[in-house]
Amino acid sequence: MDEGRPIFLQIAEQLENAIVDGSLAEGAQAPSTTELAAFHRINPATAGKGVNQLVSDGILQKRRGIGMFVAEGARGVLMERRRHAFAEQFVVPLVSEARKLGFDAEELKNMIDKSGQGVTQEGKR
Amino acid sequence: MNALENRPSLRAAEVGAVRGVGKRYGKFTAVDEVSFSLRAHAVYGLLGRNGAGKSTLMRMLAGHAQPTTGSVAVFGENPFENDEVTRRICFAAENQVYPDAFRIKDVLAAARLLYPDWDQAYADDLVEVFDLPVDRRIGKLSRGMRSAVGIVTGLASRAPLTMFDEPYLGLDATARQLFYGRLIADYAENPRTILLSTHLIDEVSGLLEHVLVIDRGRLVIDEEAEALRGRAISVSGPTDTVEKFTYAMTRLHEEQLMGRSRVTVLGDADDPQHARVLGLDVESVSLQDLVVKSAMTGERR
């Protein structure tokens, strides 16, 4: 846990990451609030707040008396949301740092092409 | 699912009310005009330096001492020498005094009689977890074992208000983690109000729902832990830009070096974004840092 940021947000992000990378599949049961609290040594109310955020986003669904489950289509929704945030979160800082170091647009493109070899294939999925 | 979520009405109830409380010993003011509330089913951290007044406040809440000014109410009544109220309070004090002849098992037997919600099976389990020699006299125990006795009593009492005053003295890192793990697991099953005073803030900060910081007898922070994490930031950059940006905020700490300043503030959720637009660097601040910095600055607010 990053001590300086609200923990419930980090709990929500971790669950989202697990859904995006497929380790928590659609339809699968998510860890309970008590399990999350025990694992991270955090207050159950804080863990519950993180879980509830995903419930209100429609990512998790509550089944009464059983627990929380990953909603159908949740992965697609999260992927779409992250694609929207991608430019601001990754491209803008990249370009700003490249400018600081004096790379021109051509050099930057070359670097991306070079490190992107292999990604192009996977990315088509 | 934990039991907390099913009882919204109980969560809101007030367990403790400290109103304008002061405590003086001769000319020394240990606690000065402190007011706060403790609600049902929450874990509170009481944080501050040595001698800040943490133990004195806890002793007043436990009914072991009376305030010089102001009032303390627990479950709606004055706890001082009030058996009806104190049976519902367990105070694991830092320097708990026991009769000389008491062995660990005598302490636990006494606690069993005292606390209506005492869970003997759980106490036995904890004695094993902390590897306590039940036949040994309290006077012959190491500091860590004495702390463990306090932890066992505090957890197994299941008292609606349970207070731990620096419960880890003499315990190694492994034993402390055992305590935190047991505390969280038991609290999820049996919600109650827990007040924990500690210096080891990084170790417990995830456990806390609400943070009370006391500095030289005065309450300087009374806020939800998650809200504090969101609000506390440290902003750095050219001194005049930093000054302009933080001018109207609650400033907890500031440092300067070579025309650059770093100021720790309690701001609003969108402040980090505004700061970045001005070209300032923004860092998040841990609870530990926040407490250290609030105690270094002197006058705030």
PDB file of N, CA and C in Angstrom, chain B residues 238-301:
ATOM      1  N   PRO B 238       9.747  26.753  -6.635  1.00  0.00           N
ATOM      2  CA  PRO B 238      10.293  28.066  -6.308  1.00  0.00           C
ATOM      3  C   PRO B 238       9.510  28.701  -5.155  1.00  0.00           C
ATOM      4  N   THR B 239      10.246  29.273  -4.185  1.00  0.00           N
ATOM      5  CA  THR B 239       9.616  29.747  -2.960  1.00  0.00           C
ATOM      6  C   THR B 239       8.416  30.662  -3.199  1.00  0.00           C
ATOM      7  N   ASP B 240       8.519  31.645  -4.125  1.00  0.00           N
ATOM      8  CA  ASP B 240       7.370  32.568  -4.256  1.00  0.00           C
ATOM      9  C   ASP B 240       6.136  31.879  -4.821  1.00  0.00           C
ATOM     10  N   THR B 241       6.326  30.936  -5.752  1.00  0.00           N
ATOM     11  CA  THR B 241       5.171  30.207  -6.282  1.00  0.00           C
ATOM     12  C   THR B 241       4.522  29.357  -5.185  1.00  0.00           C
ATOM     13  N   VAL B 242       5.364  28.673  -4.405  1.00  0.00           N
ATOM     14  CA  VAL B 242       4.855  27.828  -3.318  1.00  0.00           C
ATOM     15  C   VAL B 242       4.109  28.691  -2.303  1.00  0.00           C
ATOM     16  N   GLU B 243       4.701  29.842  -1.969  1.00  0.00           N
ATOM     17  CA  GLU B 243       4.074  30.744  -0.998  1.00  0.00           C
ATOM     18  C   GLU B 243       2.695  31.183  -1.473  1.00  0.00           C
ATOM     19  N   LYS B 244       2.629  31.579  -2.748  1.00  0.00           N
ATOM     20  CA  LYS B 244       1.360  32.057  -3.307  1.00  0.00           C
ATOM     21  C   LYS B 244       0.312  30.950  -3.258  1.00  0.00           C
ATOM     22  N   PHE B 245       0.764  29.738  -3.609  1.00  0.00           N
ATOM     23  CA  PHE B 245      -0.180  28.627  -3.695  1.00  0.00           C
ATOM     24  C   PHE B 245      -0.704  28.206  -2.325  1.00  0.00           C
ATOM     25  N   THR B 246       0.167  28.204  -1.316  1.00  0.00           N
ATOM     26  CA  THR B 246      -0.222  27.659  -0.011  1.00  0.00           C
ATOM     27  C   THR B 246      -0.682  28.722   0.974  1.00  0.00           C
ATOM     28  N   TYR B 247      -0.674  29.981   0.538  1.00  0.00           N
ATOM     29  CA  TYR B 247      -0.933  31.113   1.413  1.00  0.00           C
ATOM     30  C   TYR B 247      -2.161  30.919   2.316  1.00  0.00           C
ATOM     31  N   ALA B 248      -3.278  30.493   1.713  1.00  0.00           N
ATOM     32  CA  ALA B 248      -4.535  30.429   2.459  1.00  0.00           C
ATOM     33  C   ALA B 248      -4.834  29.042   3.031  1.00  0.00           C
ATOM     34  N   MET B 249      -3.886  28.127   2.936  1.00  0.00           N
ATOM     35  CA  MET B 249      -4.153  26.760   3.383  1.00  0.00           C
ATOM     36  C   MET B 249      -3.659  26.526   4.808  1.00  0.00           C
ATOM     37  N   THR B 250      -4.091  25.402   5.389  1.00  0.00           N
ATOM     38  CA  THR B 250      -3.563  24.998   6.693  1.00  0.00           C
ATOM     39  C   THR B 250      -2.172  24.439   6.483  1.00  0.00           C
ATOM     40  N   ARG B 251      -1.174  25.211   6.907  1.00  0.00           N
ATOM     41  CA  ARG B 251       0.220  24.802   6.673  1.00  0.00           C
ATOM     42  C   ARG B 251       0.741  24.070   7.894  1.00  0.00           C
ATOM     43  N   LEU B 252       1.234  22.856   7.690  1.00  0.00           N
ATOM     44  CA  LEU B 252       1.689  22.044   8.816  1.00  0.00           C
ATOM     45  C   LEU B 252       3.194  22.132   9.005  1.00  0.00           C
ATOM     46  N   HIS B 253       3.888  22.396   7.897  1.00  0.00           N
ATOM     47  CA  HIS B 253       5.339  22.346   8.001  1.00  0.00           C
ATOM     48  C   HIS B 253       5.938  23.031   6.792  1.00  0.00           C
ATOM     49  N   GLU B 254       7.086  23.700   6.950  1.00  0.00           N
ATOM     50  CA  GLU B 254       7.751  24.232   5.773  1.00  0.00           C
ATOM     51  C   GLU B 254       9.267  24.176   5.898  1.00  0.00           C
ATOM     52  N   GLU B 255       9.892  23.988   4.746  1.00  0.00           N
ATOM     53  CA  GLU B 255      11.352  23.940   4.685  1.00  0.00           C
ATOM     54  C   GLU B 255      11.797  24.746   3.476  1.00  0.00           C
ATOM     55  N   GLN B 256      13.004  25.333   3.558  1.00  0.00           N
ATOM     56  CA  GLN B 256      13.527  26.093   2.414  1.00  0.00           C
ATOM     57  C   GLN B 256      14.970  25.737   2.142  1.00  0.00           C
ATOM     58  N   LEU B 257      15.319  25.698   0.874  1.00  0.00           N
ATOM     59  CA  LEU B 257      16.721  25.479   0.494  1.00  0.00           C
ATOM     60  C   LEU B 257      16.946  26.081  -0.886  1.00  0.00           C
ATOM     61  N   MET B 258      17.913  26.955  -1.007  1.00  0.00           N
ATOM     62  CA  MET B 258      18.327  27.527  -2.280  1.00  0.00           C
ATOM     63  C   MET B 258      17.160  28.037  -3.130  1.00  0.00           C
ATOM     64  N   GLY B 259      16.333  28.882  -2.537  1.00  0.00           N
ATOM     65  CA  GLY B 259      15.252  29.487  -3.307  1.00  0.00           C
ATOM     66  C   GLY B 259      14.079  28.568  -3.566  1.00  0.00           C
ATOM     67  N   ARG B 260      14.180  27.326  -3.066  1.00  0.00           N
ATOM     68  CA  ARG B 260      13.054  26.391  -3.203  1.00  0.00           C
ATOM     69  C   ARG B 260      12.420  26.161  -1.843  1.00  0.00           C
ATOM     70  N   SER B 261      11.111  25.932  -1.837  1.00  0.00           N
ATOM     71  CA  SER B 261      10.414  25.642  -0.596  1.00  0.00           C
ATOM     72  C   SER B 261       9.671  24.337  -0.728  1.00  0.00           C
ATOM     73  N   ARG B 262       9.508  23.676   0.402  1.00  0.00           N
ATOM     74  CA  ARG B 262       8.589  22.544   0.451  1.00  0.00           C
ATOM     75  C   ARG B 262       7.651  22.779   1.626  1.00  0.00           C
ATOM     76  N   VAL B 263       6.354  22.819   1.344  1.00  0.00           N
ATOM     77  CA  VAL B 263       5.370  23.099   2.377  1.00  0.00           C
ATOM     78  C   VAL B 263       4.371  21.948   2.430  1.00  0.00           C
ATOM     79  N   THR B 264       4.135  21.449   3.646  1.00  0.00           N
ATOM     80  CA  THR B 264       3.136  20.402   3.834  1.00  0.00           C
ATOM     81  C   THR B 264       1.827  21.054   4.259  1.00  0.00           C
ATOM     82  N   VAL B 265       0.770  20.776   3.514  1.00  0.00           N
ATOM     83  CA  VAL B 265      -0.508  21.431   3.790  1.00  0.00           C
ATOM     84  C   VAL B 265      -1.637  20.407   3.878  1.00  0.00           C
ATOM     85  N   LEU B 266      -2.704  20.836   4.538  1.00  0.00           N
ATOM     86  CA  LEU B 266      -3.968  20.111   4.444  1.00  0.00           C
ATOM     87  C   LEU B 266      -4.799  20.853   3.419  1.00  0.00           C
ATOM     88  N   GLY B 267      -4.974  20.263   2.262  1.00  0.00           N
ATOM     89  CA  GLY B 267      -5.664  20.977   1.196  1.00  0.00           C
ATOM     90  C   GLY B 267      -6.967  20.305   0.826  1.00  0.00           C
ATOM     91  N   ASP B 268      -7.444  20.575  -0.393  1.00  0.00           N
ATOM     92  CA  ASP B 268      -8.647  19.944  -0.907  1.00  0.00           C
ATOM     93  C   ASP B 268      -8.263  18.931  -1.969  1.00  0.00           C
ATOM     94  N   ALA B 269      -9.250  18.139  -2.371  1.00  0.00           N
ATOM     95  CA  ALA B 269      -8.975  17.037  -3.295  1.00  0.00           C
ATOM     96  C   ALA B 269      -8.366  17.519  -4.618  1.00  0.00           C
ATOM     97  N   ASP B 270      -8.749  18.694  -5.089  1.00  0.00           N
ATOM     98  CA  ASP B 270      -8.260  19.113  -6.416  1.00  0.00           C
ATOM     99  C   ASP B 270      -6.997  19.982  -6.336  1.00  0.00           C
ATOM    100  N   ASP B 271      -6.454  20.187  -5.134  1.00  0.00           N
ATOM    101  CA  ASP B 271      -5.240  20.991  -5.007  1.00  0.00           C
ATOM    102  C   ASP B 271      -4.032  20.412  -5.741  1.00  0.00           C
ATOM    103  N   PRO B 272      -3.820  19.075  -5.680  1.00  0.00           N
ATOM    104  CA  PRO B 272      -2.656  18.546  -6.389  1.00  0.00           C
ATOM    105  C   PRO B 272      -2.654  18.936  -7.867  1.00  0.00           C
ATOM    106  N   GLN B 273      -3.828  18.887  -8.476  1.00  0.00           N
ATOM    107  CA  GLN B 273      -3.934  19.237  -9.891  1.00  0.00           C
ATOM    108  C   GLN B 273      -3.565  20.706 -10.122  1.00  0.00           C
ATOM    109  N   HIS B 274      -4.115  21.592  -9.275  1.00  0.00           N
ATOM    110  CA  HIS B 274      -3.809  23.015  -9.405  1.00  0.00           C
ATOM    111  C   HIS B 274      -2.315  23.273  -9.241  1.00  0.00           C
ATOM    112  N   ALA B 275      -1.721  22.567  -8.261  1.00  0.00           N
ATOM    113  CA  ALA B 275      -0.291  22.763  -8.003  1.00  0.00           C
ATOM    114  C   ALA B 275       0.535  22.357  -9.217  1.00  0.00           C
ATOM    115  N   ARG B 276       0.150  21.243  -9.835  1.00  0.00           N
ATOM    116  CA  ARG B 276       0.915  20.761 -10.998  1.00  0.00           C
ATOM    117  C   ARG B 276       0.800  21.728 -12.167  1.00  0.00           C
ATOM    118  N   VAL B 277      -0.385  22.332 -12.319  1.00  0.00           N
ATOM    119  CA  VAL B 277      -0.569  23.313 -13.384  1.00  0.00           C
ATOM    120  C   VAL B 277       0.411  24.476 -13.204  1.00  0.00           C
ATOM    121  N   LEU B 278       0.686  24.840 -11.936  1.00  0.00           N
ATOM    122  CA  LEU B 278       1.626  25.933 -11.656  1.00  0.00           C
ATOM    123  C   LEU B 278       3.085  25.478 -11.768  1.00  0.00           C
ATOM    124  N   GLY B 279       3.276  24.207 -12.108  1.00  0.00           N
ATOM    125  CA  GLY B 279       4.635  23.694 -12.254  1.00  0.00           C
ATOM    126  C   GLY B 279       5.253  23.245 -10.940  1.00  0.00           C
ATOM    127  N   LEU B 280       4.448  23.110  -9.891  1.00  0.00           N
ATOM    128  CA  LEU B 280       4.978  22.677  -8.598  1.00  0.00           C
ATOM    129  C   LEU B 280       4.997  21.150  -8.518  1.00  0.00           C
ATOM    130  N   ASP B 281       5.930  20.614  -7.734  1.00  0.00           N
ATOM    131  CA  ASP B 281       5.965  19.169  -7.501  1.00  0.00           C
ATOM    132  C   ASP B 281       5.060  18.844  -6.324  1.00  0.00           C
ATOM    133  N   VAL B 282       4.324  17.758  -6.467  1.00  0.00           N
ATOM    134  CA  VAL B 282       3.390  17.357  -5.413  1.00  0.00           C
ATOM    135  C   VAL B 282       3.751  15.952  -4.947  1.00  0.00           C
ATOM    136  N   GLU B 283       3.895  15.789  -3.633  1.00  0.00           N
ATOM    137  CA  GLU B 283       4.131  14.456  -3.085  1.00  0.00           C
ATOM    138  C   GLU B 283       3.041  14.153  -2.072  1.00  0.00           C
ATOM    139  N   SER B 284       2.662  12.869  -1.990  1.00  0.00           N
ATOM    140  CA  SER B 284       1.709  12.503  -0.956  1.00  0.00           C
ATOM    141  C   SER B 284       2.456  12.386   0.370  1.00  0.00           C
ATOM    142  N   VAL B 285       1.704  12.473   1.454  1.00  0.00           N
ATOM    143  CA  VAL B 285       2.297  12.478   2.784  1.00  0.00           C
ATOM    144  C   VAL B 285       1.692  11.338   3.588  1.00  0.00           C
ATOM    145  N   SER B 286       2.534  10.504   4.178  1.00  0.00           N
ATOM    146  CA  SER B 286       2.009   9.404   4.984  1.00  0.00           C
ATOM    147  C   SER B 286       1.519   9.941   6.327  1.00  0.00           C
ATOM    148  N   LEU B 287       0.677   9.160   7.007  1.00  0.00           N
ATOM    149  CA  LEU B 287       0.189   9.580   8.320  1.00  0.00           C
ATOM    150  C   LEU B 287       1.350   9.824   9.273  1.00  0.00           C
ATOM    151  N   GLN B 288       2.352   8.938   9.205  1.00  0.00           N
ATOM    152  CA  GLN B 288       3.523   9.080  10.068  1.00  0.00           C
ATOM    153  C   GLN B 288       4.179  10.451   9.865  1.00  0.00           C
ATOM    154  N   ASP B 289       4.412  10.797   8.603  1.00  0.00           N
ATOM    155  CA  ASP B 289       5.000  12.094   8.267  1.00  0.00           C
ATOM    156  C   ASP B 289       4.153  13.241   8.756  1.00  0.00           C
ATOM    157  N   LEU B 290       2.850  13.074   8.543  1.00  0.00           N
ATOM    158  CA  LEU B 290       1.918  14.130   8.899  1.00  0.00           C
ATOM    159  C   LEU B 290       1.976  14.408  10.393  1.00  0.00           C
ATOM    160  N   VAL B 291       2.017  13.335  11.182  1.00  0.00           N
ATOM    161  CA  VAL B 291       2.035  13.499  12.633  1.00  0.00           C
ATOM    162  C   VAL B 291       3.350  14.118  13.074  1.00  0.00           C
ATOM    163  N   VAL B 292       4.447  13.631  12.512  1.00  0.00           N
ATOM    164  CA  VAL B 292       5.747  14.180  12.865  1.00  0.00           C
ATOM    165  C   VAL B 292       5.788  15.671  12.526  1.00  0.00           C
ATOM    166  N   LYS B 293       5.275  16.012  11.345  1.00  0.00           N
ATOM    167  CA  LYS B 293       5.341  17.409  10.919  1.00  0.00           C
ATOM    168  C   LYS B 293       4.409  18.299  11.720  1.00  0.00           C
ATOM    169  N   SER B 294       3.233  17.779  12.097  1.00  0.00           N
ATOM    170  CA  SER B 294       2.343  18.641  12.901  1.00  0.00           C
ATOM    171  C   SER B 294       2.940  18.897  14.264  1.00  0.00           C
ATOM    172  N   ALA B 295       3.716  17.942  14.772  1.00  0.00           N
ATOM    173  CA  ALA B 295       4.271  18.108  16.107  1.00  0.00           C
ATOM    174  C   ALA B 295       5.535  18.970  16.074  1.00  0.00           C
ATOM    175  N   MET B 296       6.099  19.214  14.885  1.00  0.00           N
ATOM    176  CA  MET B 296       7.324  19.998  14.800  1.00  0.00           C
ATOM    177  C   MET B 296       7.069  21.489  14.647  1.00  0.00           C
ATOM    178  N   THR B 297       5.856  21.853  14.285  1.00  0.00           N
ATOM    179  CA  THR B 297       5.625  23.226  13.862  1.00  0.00           C
ATOM    180  C   THR B 297       5.221  24.179  14.973  1.00  0.00           C
ATOM    181  N   GLY B 298       4.767  23.641  16.120  1.00  0.00           N
ATOM    182  CA  GLY B 298       4.318  24.563  17.156  1.00  0.00           C
ATOM    183  C   GLY B 298       2.874  24.940  16.934  1.00  0.00           C
ATOM    184  N   GLU B 299       2.601  26.207  16.722  1.00  0.00           N
ATOM    185  CA  GLU B 299       1.216  26.654  16.611  1.00  0.00           C
ATOM    186  C   GLU B 299       0.651  26.426  15.221  1.00  0.00           C
ATOM    187  N   ARG B 300      -0.500  25.809  15.150  1.00  0.00           N
ATOM    188  CA  ARG B 300      -1.234  25.666  13.891  1.00  0.00           C
ATOM    189  C   ARG B 300      -2.636  26.166  14.119  1.00  0.00           C
ATOM    190  N   ARG B 301      -3.413  26.123  13.065  1.00  0.00           N
ATOM    191  CA  ARG B 301      -4.846  26.425  13.123  1.00  0.00           C
ATOM    192  C   ARG B 301      -5.071  27.900  13.366  1.00  0.00           C
TER     193      ARG B 301
END
